[in-house]
């Protein structure tokens, strides 16, 4: 059969691949060379980010894995700092607006009227402690009640704050403290007679000052904010071993004594310049083990609040954000009969509505037992 020529203008077949070439035109390299490039890239990344990796290892749970990681990363991080290679990461993060989890870097915000900064109560000498720090705390259940436990009192010289002479409130916390602190700071500032300072840091607590030193941070805050009221919500990250040597295992009798002592010292420091202290407890958690651990933390906090001189006002959130029996629930029914979602899907943190529940509880405590006239 004779061959039919293609119509005019129809392109003919392209040239075939040259001998010895790959039809998809991809560059190929021997696998040993690829492996060397990957190893080199990993080593460059390791040296640049060694200080960050070391920082993350420090906050990880105490144990063999943490010890090995610190042993390996220690000299690499030291070399990175000595050669100032870590500055490349820091400066790049600063340019791109990425700060990461760096609790030591400033995250203190102040809103509200700032007039009359020098009109707070006169500093006083730290008061004594009643009973010392002991480790008593109940297992498996939440702290009693759903409100303050200290006797009613007033904030010295500040029952009627004004825009010219505002009440100064300092709010401290971990990530749950952020969930509560943001709404509380806004609500306080919206009264027009409160200057509210929020200093809250993720992944922090009183167990690991090697990661973030809250007593040192509080000492700085007392000097800059000069608060008349200090509101604290810290503890979600504290159920872990105290790093040694020697390590002190979590939930051991020695751990309870050490932790109670740190809580007592922190409360004492918060009161040292004359401020009234409100301590907001942790809510129940979705995971039963964590819920039980935080119930123990709350019990220790509540006991130390009662032993403080003057007493610290402990506000339990156990039934405020849980069932009437103190069990975990993502939804609660508010006073208007509305069902409100108060917990995030991780079963740990608070939704904005959940944070608002605690914020309003603190506001009501300021207006009620503390007799502060807030709009």
Short mmCIF file of C-alpha atoms in Angstrom, two decimals:
data_model
loop_
_atom_site.label_atom_id
_atom_site.label_comp_id
_atom_site.label_asym_id
_atom_site.label_seq_id
_atom_site.Cartn_x
_atom_site.Cartn_y
_atom_site.Cartn_z
CA UNK A 1 0.00 0.00 0.00
CA UNK A 2 1.55 3.34 -0.97
CA UNK A 3 2.55 5.68 1.90
CA UNK A 4 0.29 8.74 2.28
CA UNK A 5 2.12 12.02 2.85
CA UNK A 6 0.95 14.18 5.74
CA UNK A 7 -0.99 17.35 4.98
CA UNK A 8 0.99 20.50 4.32
CA UNK A 9 2.02 22.32 7.49
CA UNK A 10 1.83 19.27 9.74
CA UNK A 11 5.00 19.05 11.84
CA UNK A 12 6.96 15.93 11.41
CA UNK A 13 8.28 13.73 14.16
CA UNK A 14 11.01 15.28 16.30
CA UNK A 15 14.51 13.93 16.42
CA UNK A 16 14.95 10.90 18.58
CA UNK A 17 17.08 10.86 21.69
CA UNK A 18 20.76 10.83 21.15
CA UNK A 19 22.51 7.64 21.92
CA UNK A 20 23.39 7.27 25.62
CA UNK A 21 21.05 10.05 26.87
CA UNK A 22 18.04 9.79 29.21
CA UNK A 23 14.76 10.53 27.42
CA UNK A 24 13.41 12.69 30.35
CA UNK A 25 16.50 14.95 30.34
CA UNK A 26 16.89 14.72 34.18
CA UNK A 27 20.31 15.19 35.65
CA UNK A 28 21.50 12.15 37.51
CA UNK A 29 24.34 11.78 39.96
CA UNK A 30 25.92 8.76 41.57
CA UNK A 31 24.31 7.91 44.91
CA UNK A 32 27.54 8.36 46.92
CA UNK A 33 27.70 11.98 45.76
CA UNK A 34 24.04 12.56 46.70
CA UNK A 35 24.66 11.04 50.12
CA UNK A 36 27.66 13.33 50.70
CA UNK A 37 25.61 16.41 49.78
CA UNK A 38 22.81 15.38 52.15
CA UNK A 39 25.25 14.73 55.02
CA UNK A 40 26.96 18.08 54.42
CA UNK A 41 23.62 19.91 54.39
CA UNK A 42 22.60 18.18 57.63
CA UNK A 43 25.86 19.15 59.35
CA UNK A 44 25.46 22.78 58.29
CA UNK A 45 21.89 22.78 59.64
CA UNK A 46 23.02 21.11 62.88
CA UNK A 47 25.75 23.68 63.54
CA UNK A 48 23.47 26.64 62.75
CA UNK A 49 20.55 25.40 64.86
CA UNK A 50 22.50 23.67 67.66
CA UNK A 51 21.70 26.39 70.25
CA UNK A 52 17.98 26.08 69.48
CA UNK A 53 18.12 22.29 69.63
CA UNK A 54 20.01 22.50 72.92
CA UNK A 55 17.36 24.86 74.30
CA UNK A 56 14.59 22.44 73.29
CA UNK A 57 16.46 19.53 74.87
CA UNK A 58 16.73 21.43 78.16
CA UNK A 59 12.96 21.76 78.45
CA UNK A 60 12.27 18.14 77.49
CA UNK A 61 11.33 15.61 80.21
CA UNK A 62 14.17 14.49 82.45
CA UNK A 63 15.58 11.13 81.41
CA UNK A 64 18.19 9.30 79.34
CA UNK A 65 17.06 10.84 76.05
CA UNK A 66 17.45 14.37 77.41
CA UNK A 67 20.85 13.59 78.94
CA UNK A 68 22.21 12.11 75.69
CA UNK A 69 20.84 15.02 73.63
CA UNK A 70 22.47 17.59 75.92
CA UNK A 71 25.79 15.70 75.90
CA UNK A 72 25.84 15.66 72.10
CA UNK A 73 24.52 19.16 71.47
CA UNK A 74 26.53 20.92 74.20
CA UNK A 75 29.88 21.18 72.41
CA UNK A 76 28.24 21.80 69.01
CA UNK A 77 26.13 24.65 70.42
CA UNK A 78 29.21 26.10 72.15
CA UNK A 79 31.12 26.07 68.86
CA UNK A 80 28.18 27.66 67.05
CA UNK A 81 28.06 30.49 69.57
CA UNK A 82 31.84 30.93 69.59
CA UNK A 83 31.89 31.27 65.81
CA UNK A 84 28.77 33.48 66.00
CA UNK A 85 27.05 31.18 63.52
CA UNK A 86 23.89 31.16 65.62
CA UNK A 87 23.53 34.88 64.86
CA UNK A 88 22.67 33.97 61.28
CA UNK A 89 19.57 32.14 62.51
CA UNK A 90 18.65 34.89 64.99
CA UNK A 91 19.00 37.68 62.44
CA UNK A 92 17.11 35.73 59.79
CA UNK A 93 14.28 35.03 62.25
CA UNK A 94 14.18 38.71 63.20
CA UNK A 95 13.97 39.77 59.56
CA UNK A 96 11.17 37.30 58.82
CA UNK A 97 9.30 37.97 62.08
CA UNK A 98 9.81 34.43 63.39
CA UNK A 99 10.65 34.44 67.10
CA UNK A 100 9.80 30.83 67.90
CA UNK A 101 9.39 29.64 71.48
CA UNK A 102 11.81 32.00 73.20
CA UNK A 103 10.31 32.70 76.60
CA UNK A 104 13.11 34.99 77.64
CA UNK A 105 12.39 37.49 74.90
CA UNK A 106 9.98 40.29 75.72
CA UNK A 107 6.32 39.36 75.59
CA UNK A 108 5.14 41.89 78.17
CA UNK A 109 2.21 44.08 77.14
CA UNK A 110 0.64 46.98 79.02
CA UNK A 111 -2.76 48.47 78.23
CA UNK A 112 -5.01 50.89 80.07
CA UNK A 113 -4.46 54.37 81.53
CA UNK A 114 -0.89 55.01 82.62
CA UNK A 115 -1.42 58.16 84.65
CA UNK A 116 -0.56 58.32 88.32
CA UNK A 117 2.19 55.72 88.05
CA UNK A 118 3.66 56.81 91.35
CA UNK A 119 0.51 56.55 93.46
CA UNK A 120 0.62 52.92 94.51
CA UNK A 121 0.80 51.62 98.06
CA UNK A 122 4.06 52.16 99.89
CA UNK A 123 6.42 49.17 99.78
CA UNK A 124 6.37 47.00 102.85
CA UNK A 125 8.74 44.50 104.35
CA UNK A 126 8.04 40.90 103.36
CA UNK A 127 5.77 39.17 105.83
CA UNK A 128 6.57 35.90 107.58
CA UNK A 129 5.35 32.52 106.46
CA UNK A 130 3.02 30.35 108.49
CA UNK A 131 3.74 26.67 108.60
CA UNK A 132 6.54 26.64 105.99
CA UNK A 133 6.39 24.68 102.71
CA UNK A 134 5.06 21.20 102.94
CA UNK A 135 3.94 18.73 100.33
CA UNK A 136 0.42 17.90 101.40
CA UNK A 137 -1.90 17.41 98.49
CA UNK A 138 -4.76 15.10 97.60
CA UNK A 139 -4.55 12.60 94.77
CA UNK A 140 -7.04 12.06 92.01
CA UNK A 141 -9.55 14.85 92.65
CA UNK A 142 -9.82 18.56 91.99
CA UNK A 143 -9.36 21.23 94.62
CA UNK A 144 -12.41 22.16 96.59
CA UNK A 145 -14.84 24.76 95.41
CA UNK A 146 -15.01 26.97 92.37
CA UNK A 147 -13.95 30.34 93.70
CA UNK A 148 -11.62 32.15 96.09
CA UNK A 149 -10.59 30.52 99.36
CA UNK A 150 -8.89 33.36 101.25
CA UNK A 151 -10.74 35.63 103.68
CA UNK A 152 -12.22 38.82 102.20
CA UNK A 153 -9.86 41.78 102.22
CA UNK A 154 -9.24 45.03 100.35
CA UNK A 155 -6.42 46.33 98.16
CA UNK A 156 -4.57 48.91 100.22
CA UNK A 157 -5.44 52.44 99.14
CA UNK A 158 -7.11 51.42 95.88
CA UNK A 159 -10.80 50.64 96.38
CA UNK A 160 -11.84 53.51 94.09
CA UNK A 161 -9.42 53.68 91.14
CA UNK A 162 -9.76 56.44 88.55
CA UNK A 163 -8.29 57.14 85.12
CA UNK A 164 -5.89 59.58 86.80
CA UNK A 165 -4.91 57.05 89.46
CA UNK A 166 -5.57 53.61 87.93
CA UNK A 167 -5.35 50.28 89.67
CA UNK A 168 -2.19 48.49 88.51
CA UNK A 169 -2.68 44.78 87.82
CA UNK A 170 0.05 42.34 86.74
CA UNK A 171 -1.06 39.08 85.08
CA UNK A 172 1.44 36.18 84.95
CA UNK A 173 1.02 32.76 83.38
CA UNK A 174 1.95 29.86 81.15
CA UNK A 175 0.04 29.02 77.94
CA UNK A 176 -3.23 28.62 79.88
CA UNK A 177 -2.35 31.90 81.58
CA UNK A 178 -2.23 33.40 78.09
CA UNK A 179 -5.69 31.97 77.36
CA UNK A 180 -7.05 33.67 80.47
CA UNK A 181 -4.71 36.65 80.54
CA UNK A 182 -5.59 38.10 77.14
CA UNK A 183 -9.32 38.44 77.84
CA UNK A 184 -8.63 39.56 81.42
CA UNK A 185 -6.21 42.25 80.32
CA UNK A 186 -8.70 43.59 77.78
CA UNK A 187 -11.60 43.50 80.24
CA UNK A 188 -9.59 45.32 82.90
CA UNK A 189 -8.38 47.98 80.46
CA UNK A 190 -11.94 48.49 79.19
CA UNK A 191 -12.99 49.66 82.66
CA UNK A 192 -10.93 52.79 82.02
CA UNK A 193 -9.51 52.71 85.54
CA UNK A 194 -7.06 49.80 85.38
CA UNK A 195 -3.55 49.60 83.93
CA UNK A 196 -3.13 45.91 83.11
CA UNK A 197 0.25 44.31 82.38
CA UNK A 198 0.34 40.80 80.88
CA UNK A 199 3.54 38.73 81.08
CA UNK A 200 2.74 35.16 80.01
CA UNK A 201 5.10 32.62 78.44
CA UNK A 202 4.36 29.31 76.73
CA UNK A 203 5.88 26.05 78.00
CA UNK A 204 7.00 27.58 81.32
CA UNK A 205 6.41 26.85 84.98
CA UNK A 206 8.10 26.67 88.37
CA UNK A 207 9.68 23.22 87.93
CA UNK A 208 12.26 24.23 85.32
CA UNK A 209 14.04 27.53 86.07
CA UNK A 210 16.83 26.22 83.81
CA UNK A 211 14.39 26.80 80.93
CA UNK A 212 12.68 29.97 82.17
CA UNK A 213 13.26 31.60 85.55
CA UNK A 214 9.88 32.88 86.71
CA UNK A 215 11.09 34.28 90.07
CA UNK A 216 13.67 36.41 88.23
CA UNK A 217 11.01 37.51 85.73
CA UNK A 218 8.60 38.39 88.54
CA UNK A 219 11.29 40.43 90.28
CA UNK A 220 11.74 42.45 87.07
CA UNK A 221 7.97 42.84 86.63
CA UNK A 222 7.55 44.13 90.17
CA UNK A 223 10.04 46.87 89.44
CA UNK A 224 8.55 47.92 86.10
CA UNK A 225 4.80 47.38 86.58
CA UNK A 226 4.67 48.18 90.33
CA UNK A 227 1.44 46.17 90.66
CA UNK A 228 -1.13 46.50 93.39
CA UNK A 229 -2.75 43.23 92.32
CA UNK A 230 -0.91 40.20 90.88
CA UNK A 231 -2.94 37.49 89.11
CA UNK A 232 -1.10 34.19 88.54
CA UNK A 233 -2.07 31.13 86.46
CA UNK A 234 0.92 28.79 86.29
CA UNK A 235 1.27 25.02 86.64
CA UNK A 236 0.21 23.17 83.48
CA UNK A 237 3.81 22.30 82.59
CA UNK A 238 5.00 21.49 86.11
CA UNK A 239 4.16 17.78 86.50
CA UNK A 240 7.67 16.60 85.60
CA UNK A 241 10.88 15.61 87.37
CA UNK A 242 13.16 18.22 88.89
CA UNK A 243 16.45 18.01 86.97
CA UNK A 244 19.46 17.15 89.12
CA UNK A 245 21.88 16.00 89.87
CA UNK A 246 20.28 14.09 91.39
CA UNK A 247 16.94 14.12 89.57
CA UNK A 248 13.91 14.30 91.84
CA UNK A 249 11.08 12.15 90.39
CA UNK A 250 7.70 13.78 89.96
CA UNK A 251 5.06 12.87 92.58
CA UNK A 252 7.65 11.61 95.08
CA UNK A 253 7.38 13.01 98.62
CA UNK A 254 10.59 14.96 98.06
CA UNK A 255 9.17 16.45 94.84
CA UNK A 256 6.04 17.61 96.69
CA UNK A 257 8.15 19.36 99.33
CA UNK A 258 10.38 21.04 96.73
CA UNK A 259 7.47 22.17 94.57
CA UNK A 260 5.46 23.46 97.52
CA UNK A 261 8.52 25.43 98.57
CA UNK A 262 8.84 27.01 95.13
CA UNK A 263 5.17 27.95 95.08
CA UNK A 264 5.43 29.45 98.58
CA UNK A 265 8.53 31.44 97.62
CA UNK A 266 6.85 32.71 94.43
CA UNK A 267 3.75 33.81 96.34
CA UNK A 268 5.94 35.49 98.95
CA UNK A 269 7.87 37.36 96.24
CA UNK A 270 4.64 38.46 94.52
CA UNK A 271 3.48 39.95 97.85
CA UNK A 272 6.85 41.49 98.75
CA UNK A 273 6.04 45.00 97.48
CA UNK A 274 2.56 45.14 98.99
CA UNK A 275 0.50 43.61 96.15
CA UNK A 276 -2.58 41.46 96.73
CA UNK A 277 -2.14 38.11 94.98
CA UNK A 278 -4.83 36.05 93.22
CA UNK A 279 -3.81 32.53 92.16
CA UNK A 280 -6.02 30.88 89.52
CA UNK A 281 -5.92 27.09 89.57
CA UNK A 282 -5.77 24.73 86.59
CA UNK A 283 -9.00 23.27 85.12
CA UNK A 284 -9.63 19.54 84.59
CA UNK A 285 -8.02 18.00 81.51
CA UNK A 286 -9.31 15.57 78.91
CA UNK A 287 -6.48 13.10 79.51
CA UNK A 288 -7.15 11.47 82.90
CA UNK A 289 -3.48 11.21 83.93
CA UNK A 290 -2.78 14.88 83.24
CA UNK A 291 -6.03 15.84 84.96
CA UNK A 292 -5.00 13.92 88.07
CA UNK A 293 -1.52 15.48 88.01
CA UNK A 294 -2.92 19.00 87.78
CA UNK A 295 -5.41 18.26 90.54
CA UNK A 296 -2.39 17.52 92.72
CA UNK A 297 -0.70 20.75 91.58
CA UNK A 298 -3.87 22.70 92.40
CA UNK A 299 -4.06 21.11 95.85
CA UNK A 300 -0.47 22.10 96.61
CA UNK A 301 -1.10 25.64 95.34
CA UNK A 302 -4.29 25.97 97.36
CA UNK A 303 -2.59 24.83 100.55
CA UNK A 304 0.30 27.25 100.10
CA UNK A 305 -2.17 30.06 99.38
CA UNK A 306 -3.84 29.42 102.72
CA UNK A 307 -0.49 29.28 104.54
CA UNK A 308 0.73 32.57 103.08
CA UNK A 309 0.87 35.66 105.27
CA UNK A 310 -1.27 37.46 104.29
CA UNK A 311 -3.24 34.68 102.60
CA UNK A 312 -3.16 34.45 98.82
CA UNK A 313 -6.59 34.38 97.19
CA UNK A 314 -6.94 31.01 95.43
CA UNK A 315 -9.57 30.83 92.65
CA UNK A 316 -10.39 27.28 91.59
CA UNK A 317 -11.36 26.75 87.95
CA UNK A 318 -12.09 23.04 88.45
CA UNK A 319 -15.88 23.32 88.36
CA UNK A 320 -15.95 26.68 86.54
CA UNK A 321 -14.59 24.97 83.41
CA UNK A 322 -15.65 21.41 84.24
CA UNK A 323 -18.78 19.56 85.24
CA UNK A 324 -20.35 20.19 88.67
CA UNK A 325 -18.51 17.04 89.77
CA UNK A 326 -15.18 18.41 88.50
CA UNK A 327 -14.86 16.23 85.39
CA UNK A 328 -13.56 17.45 82.04
CA UNK A 329 -16.08 18.85 79.57
CA UNK A 330 -15.51 20.92 76.42
CA UNK A 331 -18.87 22.66 76.87
CA UNK A 332 -20.50 24.41 79.80
CA UNK A 333 -23.85 26.14 80.25
CA UNK A 334 -23.49 29.79 81.21
CA UNK A 335 -25.76 31.84 83.45
CA UNK A 336 -27.97 32.75 80.47
CA UNK A 337 -28.62 29.08 79.72
CA UNK A 338 -26.39 29.10 76.62
CA UNK A 339 -24.06 26.20 75.83
CA UNK A 340 -20.52 27.56 75.44
CA UNK A 341 -17.44 25.81 74.03
CA UNK A 342 -14.69 26.52 76.57
CA UNK A 343 -11.92 24.08 75.57
CA UNK A 344 -9.82 23.65 72.44
CA UNK A 345 -9.62 20.31 70.58
CA UNK A 346 -6.34 19.37 72.33
CA UNK A 347 -8.26 18.91 75.60
CA UNK A 348 -5.82 21.21 77.41
CA UNK A 349 -6.13 24.85 76.42
CA UNK A 350 -9.01 27.29 76.64
CA UNK A 351 -11.03 28.79 73.83
CA UNK A 352 -11.53 32.58 73.90
CA UNK A 353 -14.90 31.91 75.55
CA UNK A 354 -13.20 29.72 78.17
CA UNK A 355 -10.63 32.41 78.85
CA UNK A 356 -13.44 34.92 79.22
CA UNK A 357 -15.13 32.74 81.85
CA UNK A 358 -12.00 32.93 84.01
CA UNK A 359 -11.49 36.62 83.23
CA UNK A 360 -14.99 37.47 84.44
CA UNK A 361 -14.47 35.34 87.55
CA UNK A 362 -11.34 37.32 88.41
CA UNK A 363 -13.16 40.62 87.73
CA UNK A 364 -16.01 39.58 90.00
CA UNK A 365 -13.49 38.65 92.69
CA UNK A 366 -11.90 42.09 92.45
CA UNK A 367 -15.31 43.74 92.76
CA UNK A 368 -16.59 41.39 95.47
CA UNK A 369 -14.18 40.02 98.11
CA UNK A 370 -11.53 42.68 97.32
CA UNK A 371 -14.11 45.53 97.32
CA UNK A 372 -12.61 47.39 94.34
CA UNK A 373 -15.04 49.73 92.62
CA UNK A 374 -14.70 48.81 88.92
CA UNK A 375 -17.16 50.05 86.24
#
